[in-house]
mmCIF file of C-alpha atoms and ligand atoms in Angstrom:
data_model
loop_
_atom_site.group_PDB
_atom_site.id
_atom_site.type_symbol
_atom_site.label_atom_id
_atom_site.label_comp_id
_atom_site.label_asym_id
_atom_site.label_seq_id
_atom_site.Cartn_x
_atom_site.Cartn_y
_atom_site.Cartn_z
ATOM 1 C CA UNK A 1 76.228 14.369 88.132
ATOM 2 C CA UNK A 2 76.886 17.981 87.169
ATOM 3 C CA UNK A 3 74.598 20.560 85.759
ATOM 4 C CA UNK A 4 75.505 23.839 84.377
ATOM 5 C CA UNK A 5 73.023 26.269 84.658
ATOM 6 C CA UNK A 6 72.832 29.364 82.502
ATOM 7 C CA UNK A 7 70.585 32.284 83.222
ATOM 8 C CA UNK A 8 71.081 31.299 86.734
ATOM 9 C CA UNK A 9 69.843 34.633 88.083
ATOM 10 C CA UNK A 10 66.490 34.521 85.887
ATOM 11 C CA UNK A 11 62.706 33.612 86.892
ATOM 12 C CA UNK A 12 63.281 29.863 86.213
ATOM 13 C CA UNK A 13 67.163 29.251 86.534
ATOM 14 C CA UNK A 14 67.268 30.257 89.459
ATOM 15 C CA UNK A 15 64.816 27.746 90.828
ATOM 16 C CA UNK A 16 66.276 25.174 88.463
ATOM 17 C CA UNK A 17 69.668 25.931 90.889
ATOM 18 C CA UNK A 18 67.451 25.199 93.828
ATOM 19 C CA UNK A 19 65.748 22.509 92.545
ATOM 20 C CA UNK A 20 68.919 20.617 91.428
ATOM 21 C CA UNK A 21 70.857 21.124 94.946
ATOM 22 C CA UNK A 22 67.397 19.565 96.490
ATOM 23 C CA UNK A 23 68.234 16.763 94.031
ATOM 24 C CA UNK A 24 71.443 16.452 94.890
ATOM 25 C CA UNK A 25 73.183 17.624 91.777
ATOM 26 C CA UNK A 26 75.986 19.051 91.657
ATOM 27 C CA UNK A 27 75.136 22.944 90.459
ATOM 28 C CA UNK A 28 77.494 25.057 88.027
ATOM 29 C CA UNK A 29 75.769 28.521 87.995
ATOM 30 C CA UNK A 30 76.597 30.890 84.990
ATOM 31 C CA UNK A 31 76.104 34.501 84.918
ATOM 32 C CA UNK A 32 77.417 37.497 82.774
ATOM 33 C CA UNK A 33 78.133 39.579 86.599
ATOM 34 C CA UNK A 34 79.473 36.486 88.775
ATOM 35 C CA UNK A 35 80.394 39.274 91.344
ATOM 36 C CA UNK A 36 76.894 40.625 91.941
ATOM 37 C CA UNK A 37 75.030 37.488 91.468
ATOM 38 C CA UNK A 38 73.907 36.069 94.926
ATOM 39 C CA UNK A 39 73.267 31.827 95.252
ATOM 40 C CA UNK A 40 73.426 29.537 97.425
ATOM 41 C CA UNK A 41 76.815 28.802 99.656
ATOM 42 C CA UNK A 42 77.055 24.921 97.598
ATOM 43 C CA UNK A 43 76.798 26.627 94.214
ATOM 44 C CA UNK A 44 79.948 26.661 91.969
ATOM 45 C CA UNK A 45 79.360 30.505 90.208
ATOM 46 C CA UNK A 46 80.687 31.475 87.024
ATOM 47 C CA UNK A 47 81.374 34.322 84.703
ATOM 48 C CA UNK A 48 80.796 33.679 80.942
ATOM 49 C CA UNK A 49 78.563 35.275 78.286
ATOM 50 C CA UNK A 50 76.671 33.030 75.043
ATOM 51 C CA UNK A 51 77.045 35.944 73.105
ATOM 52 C CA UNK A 52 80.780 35.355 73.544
ATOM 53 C CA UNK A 53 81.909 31.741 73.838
ATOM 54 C CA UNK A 54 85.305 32.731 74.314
ATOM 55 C CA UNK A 55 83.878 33.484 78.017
ATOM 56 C CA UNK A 56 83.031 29.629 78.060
ATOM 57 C CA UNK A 57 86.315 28.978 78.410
ATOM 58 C CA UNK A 58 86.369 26.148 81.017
ATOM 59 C CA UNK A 59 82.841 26.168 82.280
ATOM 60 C CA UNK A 60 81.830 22.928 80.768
ATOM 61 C CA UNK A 61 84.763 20.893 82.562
ATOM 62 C CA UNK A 62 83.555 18.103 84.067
ATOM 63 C CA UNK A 63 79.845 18.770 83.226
ATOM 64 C CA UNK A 64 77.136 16.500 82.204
ATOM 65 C CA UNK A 65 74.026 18.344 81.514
ATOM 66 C CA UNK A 66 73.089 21.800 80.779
ATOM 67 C CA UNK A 67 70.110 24.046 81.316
ATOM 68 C CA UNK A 68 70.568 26.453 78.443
ATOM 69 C CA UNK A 69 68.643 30.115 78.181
ATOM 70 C CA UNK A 70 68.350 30.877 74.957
ATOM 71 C CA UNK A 71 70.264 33.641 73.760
ATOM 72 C CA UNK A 72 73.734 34.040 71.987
ATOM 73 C CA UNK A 73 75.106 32.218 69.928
ATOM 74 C CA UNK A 74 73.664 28.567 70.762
ATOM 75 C CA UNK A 75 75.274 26.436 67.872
ATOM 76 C CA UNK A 76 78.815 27.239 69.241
ATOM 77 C CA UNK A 77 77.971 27.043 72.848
ATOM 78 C CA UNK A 78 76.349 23.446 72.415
ATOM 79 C CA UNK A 79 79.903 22.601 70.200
ATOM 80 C CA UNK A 80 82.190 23.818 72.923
ATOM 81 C CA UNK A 81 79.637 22.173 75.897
ATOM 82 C CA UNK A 82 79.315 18.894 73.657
ATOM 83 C CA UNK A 83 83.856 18.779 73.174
ATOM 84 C CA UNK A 84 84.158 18.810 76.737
ATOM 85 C CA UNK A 85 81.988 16.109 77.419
ATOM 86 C CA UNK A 86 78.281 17.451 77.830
ATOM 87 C CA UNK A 87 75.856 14.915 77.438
ATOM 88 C CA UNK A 88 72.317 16.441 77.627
ATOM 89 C CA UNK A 89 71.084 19.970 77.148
ATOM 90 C CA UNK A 90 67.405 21.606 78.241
ATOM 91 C CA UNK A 91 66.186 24.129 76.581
ATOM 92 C CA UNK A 92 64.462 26.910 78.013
ATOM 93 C CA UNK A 93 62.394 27.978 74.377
ATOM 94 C CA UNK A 94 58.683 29.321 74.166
ATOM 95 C CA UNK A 95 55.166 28.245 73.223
ATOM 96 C CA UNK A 96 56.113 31.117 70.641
ATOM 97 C CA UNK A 97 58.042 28.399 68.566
ATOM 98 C CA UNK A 98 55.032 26.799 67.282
ATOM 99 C CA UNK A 99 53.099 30.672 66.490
ATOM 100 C CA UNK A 100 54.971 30.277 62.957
ATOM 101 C CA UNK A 101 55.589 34.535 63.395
ATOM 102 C CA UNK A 102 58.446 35.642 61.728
ATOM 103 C CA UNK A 103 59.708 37.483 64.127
ATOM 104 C CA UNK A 104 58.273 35.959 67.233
ATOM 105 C CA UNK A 105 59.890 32.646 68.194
ATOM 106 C CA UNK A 106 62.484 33.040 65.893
ATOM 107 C CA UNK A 107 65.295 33.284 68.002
ATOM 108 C CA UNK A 108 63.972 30.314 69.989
ATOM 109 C CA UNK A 109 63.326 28.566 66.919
ATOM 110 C CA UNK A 110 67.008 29.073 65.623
ATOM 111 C CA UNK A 111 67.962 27.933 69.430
ATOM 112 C CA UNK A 112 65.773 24.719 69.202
ATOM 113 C CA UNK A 113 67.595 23.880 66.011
ATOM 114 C CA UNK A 114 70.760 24.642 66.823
ATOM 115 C CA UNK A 115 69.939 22.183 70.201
ATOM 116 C CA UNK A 116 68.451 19.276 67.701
ATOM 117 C CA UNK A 117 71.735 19.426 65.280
ATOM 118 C CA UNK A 118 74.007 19.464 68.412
ATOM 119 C CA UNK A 119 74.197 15.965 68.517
ATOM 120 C CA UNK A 120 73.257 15.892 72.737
ATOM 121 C CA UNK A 121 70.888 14.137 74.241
ATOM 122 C CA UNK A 122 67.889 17.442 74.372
ATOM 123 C CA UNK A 123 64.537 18.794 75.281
ATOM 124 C CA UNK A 124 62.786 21.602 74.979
ATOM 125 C CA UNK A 125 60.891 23.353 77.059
ATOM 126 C CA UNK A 126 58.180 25.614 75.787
ATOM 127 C CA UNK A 127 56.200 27.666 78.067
ATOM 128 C CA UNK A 128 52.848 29.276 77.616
ATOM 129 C CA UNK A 129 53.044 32.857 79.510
ATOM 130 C CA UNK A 130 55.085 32.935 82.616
ATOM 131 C CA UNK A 131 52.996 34.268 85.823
ATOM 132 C CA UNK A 132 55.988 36.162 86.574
ATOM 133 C CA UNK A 133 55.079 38.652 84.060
ATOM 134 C CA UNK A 134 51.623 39.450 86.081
ATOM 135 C CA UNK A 135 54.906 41.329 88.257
ATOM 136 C CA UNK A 136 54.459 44.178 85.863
ATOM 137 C CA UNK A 137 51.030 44.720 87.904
ATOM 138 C CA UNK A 138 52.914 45.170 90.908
ATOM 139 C CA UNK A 139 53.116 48.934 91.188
ATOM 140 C CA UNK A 140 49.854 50.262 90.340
ATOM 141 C CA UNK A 141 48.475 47.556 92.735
ATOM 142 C CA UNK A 142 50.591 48.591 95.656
ATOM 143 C CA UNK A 143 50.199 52.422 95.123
ATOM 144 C CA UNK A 144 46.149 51.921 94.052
ATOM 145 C CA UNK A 145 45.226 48.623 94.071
ATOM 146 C CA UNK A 146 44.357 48.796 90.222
ATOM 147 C CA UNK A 147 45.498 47.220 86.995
ATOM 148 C CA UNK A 148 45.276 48.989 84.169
ATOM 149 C CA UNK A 149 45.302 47.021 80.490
ATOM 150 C CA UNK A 150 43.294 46.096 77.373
ATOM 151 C CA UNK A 151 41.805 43.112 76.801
ATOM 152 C CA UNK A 152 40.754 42.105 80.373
ATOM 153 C CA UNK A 153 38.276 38.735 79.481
ATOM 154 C CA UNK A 154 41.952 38.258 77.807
ATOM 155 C CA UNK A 155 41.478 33.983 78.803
ATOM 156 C CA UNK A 156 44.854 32.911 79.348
ATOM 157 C CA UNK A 157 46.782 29.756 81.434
ATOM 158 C CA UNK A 158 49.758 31.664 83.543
ATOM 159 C CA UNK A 159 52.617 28.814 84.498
ATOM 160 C CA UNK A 160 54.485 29.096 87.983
ATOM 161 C CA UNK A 161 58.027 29.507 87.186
ATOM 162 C CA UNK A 162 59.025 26.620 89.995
ATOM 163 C CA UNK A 163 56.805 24.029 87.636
ATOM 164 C CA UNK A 164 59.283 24.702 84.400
ATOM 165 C CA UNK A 165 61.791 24.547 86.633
ATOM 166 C CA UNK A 166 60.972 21.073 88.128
ATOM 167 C CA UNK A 167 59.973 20.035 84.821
ATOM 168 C CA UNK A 168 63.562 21.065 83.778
ATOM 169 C CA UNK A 169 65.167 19.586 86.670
ATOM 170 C CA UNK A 170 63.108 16.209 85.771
ATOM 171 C CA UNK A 171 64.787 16.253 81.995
ATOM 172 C CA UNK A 172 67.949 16.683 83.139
ATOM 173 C CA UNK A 173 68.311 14.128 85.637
ATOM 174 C CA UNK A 174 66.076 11.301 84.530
ATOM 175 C CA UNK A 175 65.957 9.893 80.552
ATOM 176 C CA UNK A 176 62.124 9.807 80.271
ATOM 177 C CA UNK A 177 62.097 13.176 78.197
ATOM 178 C CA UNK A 178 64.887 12.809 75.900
ATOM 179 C CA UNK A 179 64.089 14.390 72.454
ATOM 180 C CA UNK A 180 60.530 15.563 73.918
ATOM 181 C CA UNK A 181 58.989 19.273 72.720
ATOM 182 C CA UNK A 182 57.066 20.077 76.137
ATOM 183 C CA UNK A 183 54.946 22.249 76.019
ATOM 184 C CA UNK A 184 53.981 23.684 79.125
ATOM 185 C CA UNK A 185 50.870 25.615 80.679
ATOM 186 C CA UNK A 186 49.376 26.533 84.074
ATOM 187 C CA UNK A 187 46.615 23.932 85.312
ATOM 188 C CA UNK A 188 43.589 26.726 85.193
ATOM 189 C CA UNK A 189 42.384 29.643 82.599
ATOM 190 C CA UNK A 190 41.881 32.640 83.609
ATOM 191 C CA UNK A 191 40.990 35.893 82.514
ATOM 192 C CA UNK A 192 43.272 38.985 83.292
ATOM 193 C CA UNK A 193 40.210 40.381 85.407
ATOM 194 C CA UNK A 194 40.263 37.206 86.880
ATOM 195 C CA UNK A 195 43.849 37.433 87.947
ATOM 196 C CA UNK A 196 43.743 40.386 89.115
ATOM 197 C CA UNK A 197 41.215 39.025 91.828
ATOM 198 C CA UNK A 198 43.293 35.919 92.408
ATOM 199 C CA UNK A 199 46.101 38.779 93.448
ATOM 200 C CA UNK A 200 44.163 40.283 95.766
ATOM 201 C CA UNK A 201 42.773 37.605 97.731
ATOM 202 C CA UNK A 202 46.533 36.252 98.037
ATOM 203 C CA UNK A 203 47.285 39.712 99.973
ATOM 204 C CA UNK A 204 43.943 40.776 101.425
ATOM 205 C CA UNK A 205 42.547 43.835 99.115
ATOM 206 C CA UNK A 206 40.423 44.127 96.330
ATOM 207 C CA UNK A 207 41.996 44.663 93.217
ATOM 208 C CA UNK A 208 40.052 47.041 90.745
ATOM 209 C CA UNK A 209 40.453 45.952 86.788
ATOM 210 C CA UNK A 210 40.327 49.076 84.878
ATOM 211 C CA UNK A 211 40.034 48.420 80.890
ATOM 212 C CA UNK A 212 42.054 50.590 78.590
ATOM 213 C CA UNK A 213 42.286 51.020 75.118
ATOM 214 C CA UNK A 214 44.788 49.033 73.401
ATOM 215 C CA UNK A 215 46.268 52.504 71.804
ATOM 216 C CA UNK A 216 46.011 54.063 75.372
ATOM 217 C CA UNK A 217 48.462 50.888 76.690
ATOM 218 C CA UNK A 218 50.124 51.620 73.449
ATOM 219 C CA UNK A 219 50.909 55.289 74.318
ATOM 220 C CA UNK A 220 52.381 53.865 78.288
ATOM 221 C CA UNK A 221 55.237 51.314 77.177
ATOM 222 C CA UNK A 222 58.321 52.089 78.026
ATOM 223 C CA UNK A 223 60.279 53.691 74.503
ATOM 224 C CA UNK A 224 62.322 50.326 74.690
ATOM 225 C CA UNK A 225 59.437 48.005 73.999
ATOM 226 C CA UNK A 226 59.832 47.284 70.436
ATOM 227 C CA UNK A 227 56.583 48.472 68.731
ATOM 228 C CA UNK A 228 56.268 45.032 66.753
ATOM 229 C CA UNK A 229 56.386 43.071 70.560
ATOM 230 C CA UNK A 230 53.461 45.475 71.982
ATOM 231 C CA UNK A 231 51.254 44.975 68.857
ATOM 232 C CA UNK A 232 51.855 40.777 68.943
ATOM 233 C CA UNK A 233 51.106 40.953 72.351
ATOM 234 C CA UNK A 234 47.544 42.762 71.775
ATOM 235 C CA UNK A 235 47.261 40.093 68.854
ATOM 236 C CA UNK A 236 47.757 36.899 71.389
ATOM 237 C CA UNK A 237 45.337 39.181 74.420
ATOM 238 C CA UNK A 238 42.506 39.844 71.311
ATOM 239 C CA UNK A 239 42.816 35.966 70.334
ATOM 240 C CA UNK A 240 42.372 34.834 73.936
ATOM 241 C CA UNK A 241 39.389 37.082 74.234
ATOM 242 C CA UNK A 242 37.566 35.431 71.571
ATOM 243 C CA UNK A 243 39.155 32.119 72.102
ATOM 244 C CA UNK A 244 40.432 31.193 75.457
ATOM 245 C CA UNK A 245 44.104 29.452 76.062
ATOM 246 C CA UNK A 246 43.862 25.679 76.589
ATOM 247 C CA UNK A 247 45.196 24.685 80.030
ATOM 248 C CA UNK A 248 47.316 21.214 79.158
ATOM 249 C CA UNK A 249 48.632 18.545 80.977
ATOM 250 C CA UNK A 250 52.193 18.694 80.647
ATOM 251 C CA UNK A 251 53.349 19.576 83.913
ATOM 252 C CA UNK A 252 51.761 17.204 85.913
ATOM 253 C CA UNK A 253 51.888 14.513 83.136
ATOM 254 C CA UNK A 254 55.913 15.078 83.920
ATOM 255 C CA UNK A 255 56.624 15.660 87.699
ATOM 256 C CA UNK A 256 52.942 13.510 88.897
ATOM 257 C CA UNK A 257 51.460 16.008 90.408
ATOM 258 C CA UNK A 258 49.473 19.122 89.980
ATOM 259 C CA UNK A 259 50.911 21.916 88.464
ATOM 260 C CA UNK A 260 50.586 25.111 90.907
ATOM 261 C CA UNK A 261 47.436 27.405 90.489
ATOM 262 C CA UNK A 262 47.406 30.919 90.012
ATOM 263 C CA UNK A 263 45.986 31.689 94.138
ATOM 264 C CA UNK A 264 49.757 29.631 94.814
ATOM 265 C CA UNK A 265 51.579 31.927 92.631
ATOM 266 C CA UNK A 266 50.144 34.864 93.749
ATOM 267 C CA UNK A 267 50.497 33.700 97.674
ATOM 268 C CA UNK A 268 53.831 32.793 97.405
ATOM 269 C CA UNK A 269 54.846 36.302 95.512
ATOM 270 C CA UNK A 270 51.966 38.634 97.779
ATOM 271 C CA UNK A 271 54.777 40.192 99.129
ATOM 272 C CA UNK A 272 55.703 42.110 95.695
ATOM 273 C CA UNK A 273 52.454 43.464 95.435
ATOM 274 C CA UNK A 274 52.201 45.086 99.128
HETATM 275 N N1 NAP B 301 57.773 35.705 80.069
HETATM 276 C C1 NAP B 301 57.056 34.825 79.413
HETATM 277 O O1 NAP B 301 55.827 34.833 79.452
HETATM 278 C C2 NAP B 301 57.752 33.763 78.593
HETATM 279 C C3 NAP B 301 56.993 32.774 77.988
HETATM 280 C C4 NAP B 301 57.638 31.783 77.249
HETATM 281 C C5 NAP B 301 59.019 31.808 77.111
HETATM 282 N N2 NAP B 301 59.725 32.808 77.706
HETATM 283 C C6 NAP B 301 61.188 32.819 77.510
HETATM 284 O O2 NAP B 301 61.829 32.530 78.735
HETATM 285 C C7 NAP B 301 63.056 33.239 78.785
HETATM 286 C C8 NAP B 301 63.068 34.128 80.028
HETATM 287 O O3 NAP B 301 63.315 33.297 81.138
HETATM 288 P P1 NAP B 301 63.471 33.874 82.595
HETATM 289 O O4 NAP B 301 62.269 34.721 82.877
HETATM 290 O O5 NAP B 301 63.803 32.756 83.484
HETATM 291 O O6 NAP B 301 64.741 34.800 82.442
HETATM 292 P P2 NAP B 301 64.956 36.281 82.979
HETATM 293 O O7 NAP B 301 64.409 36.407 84.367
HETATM 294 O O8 NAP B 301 64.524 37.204 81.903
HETATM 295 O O9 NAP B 301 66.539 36.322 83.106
HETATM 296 C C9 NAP B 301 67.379 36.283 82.000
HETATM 297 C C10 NAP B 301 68.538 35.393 82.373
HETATM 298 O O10 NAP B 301 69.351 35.108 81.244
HETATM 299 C C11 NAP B 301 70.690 35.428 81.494
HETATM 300 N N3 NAP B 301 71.239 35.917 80.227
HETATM 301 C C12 NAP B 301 70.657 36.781 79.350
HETATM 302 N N4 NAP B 301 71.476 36.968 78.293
HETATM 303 C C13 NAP B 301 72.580 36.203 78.517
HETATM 304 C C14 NAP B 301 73.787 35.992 77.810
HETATM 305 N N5 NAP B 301 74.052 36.607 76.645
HETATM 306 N N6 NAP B 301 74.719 35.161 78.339
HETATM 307 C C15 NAP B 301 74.506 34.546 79.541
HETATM 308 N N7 NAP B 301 73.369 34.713 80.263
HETATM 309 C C16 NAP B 301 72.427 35.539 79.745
HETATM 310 C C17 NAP B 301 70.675 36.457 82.595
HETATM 311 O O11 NAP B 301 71.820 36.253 83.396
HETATM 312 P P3 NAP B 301 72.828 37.391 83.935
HETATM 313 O O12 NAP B 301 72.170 38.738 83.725
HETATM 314 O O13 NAP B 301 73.035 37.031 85.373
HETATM 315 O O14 NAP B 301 74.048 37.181 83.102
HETATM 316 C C18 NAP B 301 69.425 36.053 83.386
HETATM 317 O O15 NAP B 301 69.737 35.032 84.328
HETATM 318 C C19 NAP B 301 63.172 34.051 77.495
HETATM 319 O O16 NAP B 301 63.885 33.308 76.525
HETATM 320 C C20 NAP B 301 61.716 34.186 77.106
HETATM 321 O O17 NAP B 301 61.529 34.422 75.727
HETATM 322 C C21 NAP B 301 59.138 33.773 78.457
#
């Protein structure tokens, strides 16, 4: 068997190449900078962008399933992948999906479609909020062991990227999740002050929450953070103040055992925030 994995050099591909060579799959990695992009010595690398599927050009040869970021344009990727001989495609999409925003989830929602009239075997994964984003907390709590943000009893279920990427790894190589919507959470809810304490007993130091304003966040974003993203995201932190995320199932339903916790997360990143 061989899988092609796009966004190969992302939070979860890359651990879906990992995972897959541990399986003993053959691994087709795709990125838009093959030259830059570092993987393992067994990994077939190749250039190609889903914007542009004339980039695709021979990356589905002899390829049976596909782990497929969503971005570009899907419905001719999946026709190209499915001509050459694709059987299956995974879909990384979002717990956003089922928000029924207009603008958020709509480009995974247009992917998940796309995926569903492809005429491939498919699932979709849809993840809750990555623990990878907690990242953004690295600075301030290496230069002064603080994090700074609104909504801090914010109640929310942060996934370990390695679980969606098992849980990809287990749609792709067995049939059990064929035309399954997962959606997919971390085993435990916790509140940002919360994690922000899980941090800092994974590397030793106390970790100071610090509540701001949501307008004083506001006023910090970096000018390229779309104004409608910044005020969704206060919308989903106010909702999970006043009603906390629901921790589900999912991942261990799939792989049959528990899904990491937070403390793992955090131990097995502590070196990002010292
Ligand atoms: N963060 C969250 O809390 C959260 C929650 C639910 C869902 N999600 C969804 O999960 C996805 C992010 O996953 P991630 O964190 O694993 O990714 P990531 O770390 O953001 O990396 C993005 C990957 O996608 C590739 N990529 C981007 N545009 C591409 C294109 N046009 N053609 C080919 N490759 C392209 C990049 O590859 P190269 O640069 O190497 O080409 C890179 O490997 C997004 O769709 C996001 O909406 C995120």
């Amino acid at each position: 068997m061989r899988v092609l994995v796009t966004g190969a050099t992302g939070n979860v591909g890359r651990h879906v190449v990992d995972e897959l060579l541990a399986a003993g799959v053959a691994v087709r990695a795709m990125t838009r900078r093959p030259e830059t992009a570092r993987f393992a010595e067994d990994v077939e690398v190749v250039g190609g962008d889903l914007d542009a599927p004339e980039t695709l050009e021979g990356a589905f040869e002899g390829v049976d399933g596909l782990y497929l970021f969503a971005a570009g344009k899907t419905a001719s990727v999946l026709e190209q992948a499915k001509r050459a001989g694709v059987t299956r495609v995974v879909l990384l999409s979002s717990a956003s999906v089922g928000f029924g925003d207009e603008q958020v989830g709509e480009s995974h929602r247009v992917a998940e479609e796309a995926v569903e009239d492809s005429g491939l075997e498919w699932t979709h994964l849809r993840p809750g909020m990555f623990a990878t984003n907690l990242l953004e907390w690295a600075a301030t709590i290496r230069e002064e062991g603080v994090v700074r943000e609104p909504y801090g009893l914010s109640a929310q279920t942060a996934i370990h990227e390695v679980d969606i990427a098992e849980v990809a790894v287990a749609a792709l190589t067995t049939d059990r999740h064929v035309g399954q919507v997962l959606a997919l959470t971390g085993p435990q809810v916790q509140t940002k002050v919360e994690q922000a304490r899980t941090i800092g007993a994974a590397i030793g130091r106390e970790i100071r929450f610090e509540e701001m304003t949501p307008e004083q966040w506001k006023a910090e974003l970096p000018e390229e953070v779309p104004g409608w993203v910044a005020d969704w995201l206060l919308a989903v932190w106010a909702g999970a103040t006043e009603i906390p995320e629901t921790a589900l199932s999912t991942v261990e339903d799939v792989l049959g055992k528990p899904a990491r916790t937070l403390a793992q997360w955090a131990a097995d990143h502590a070196e990002d925030f010292r």
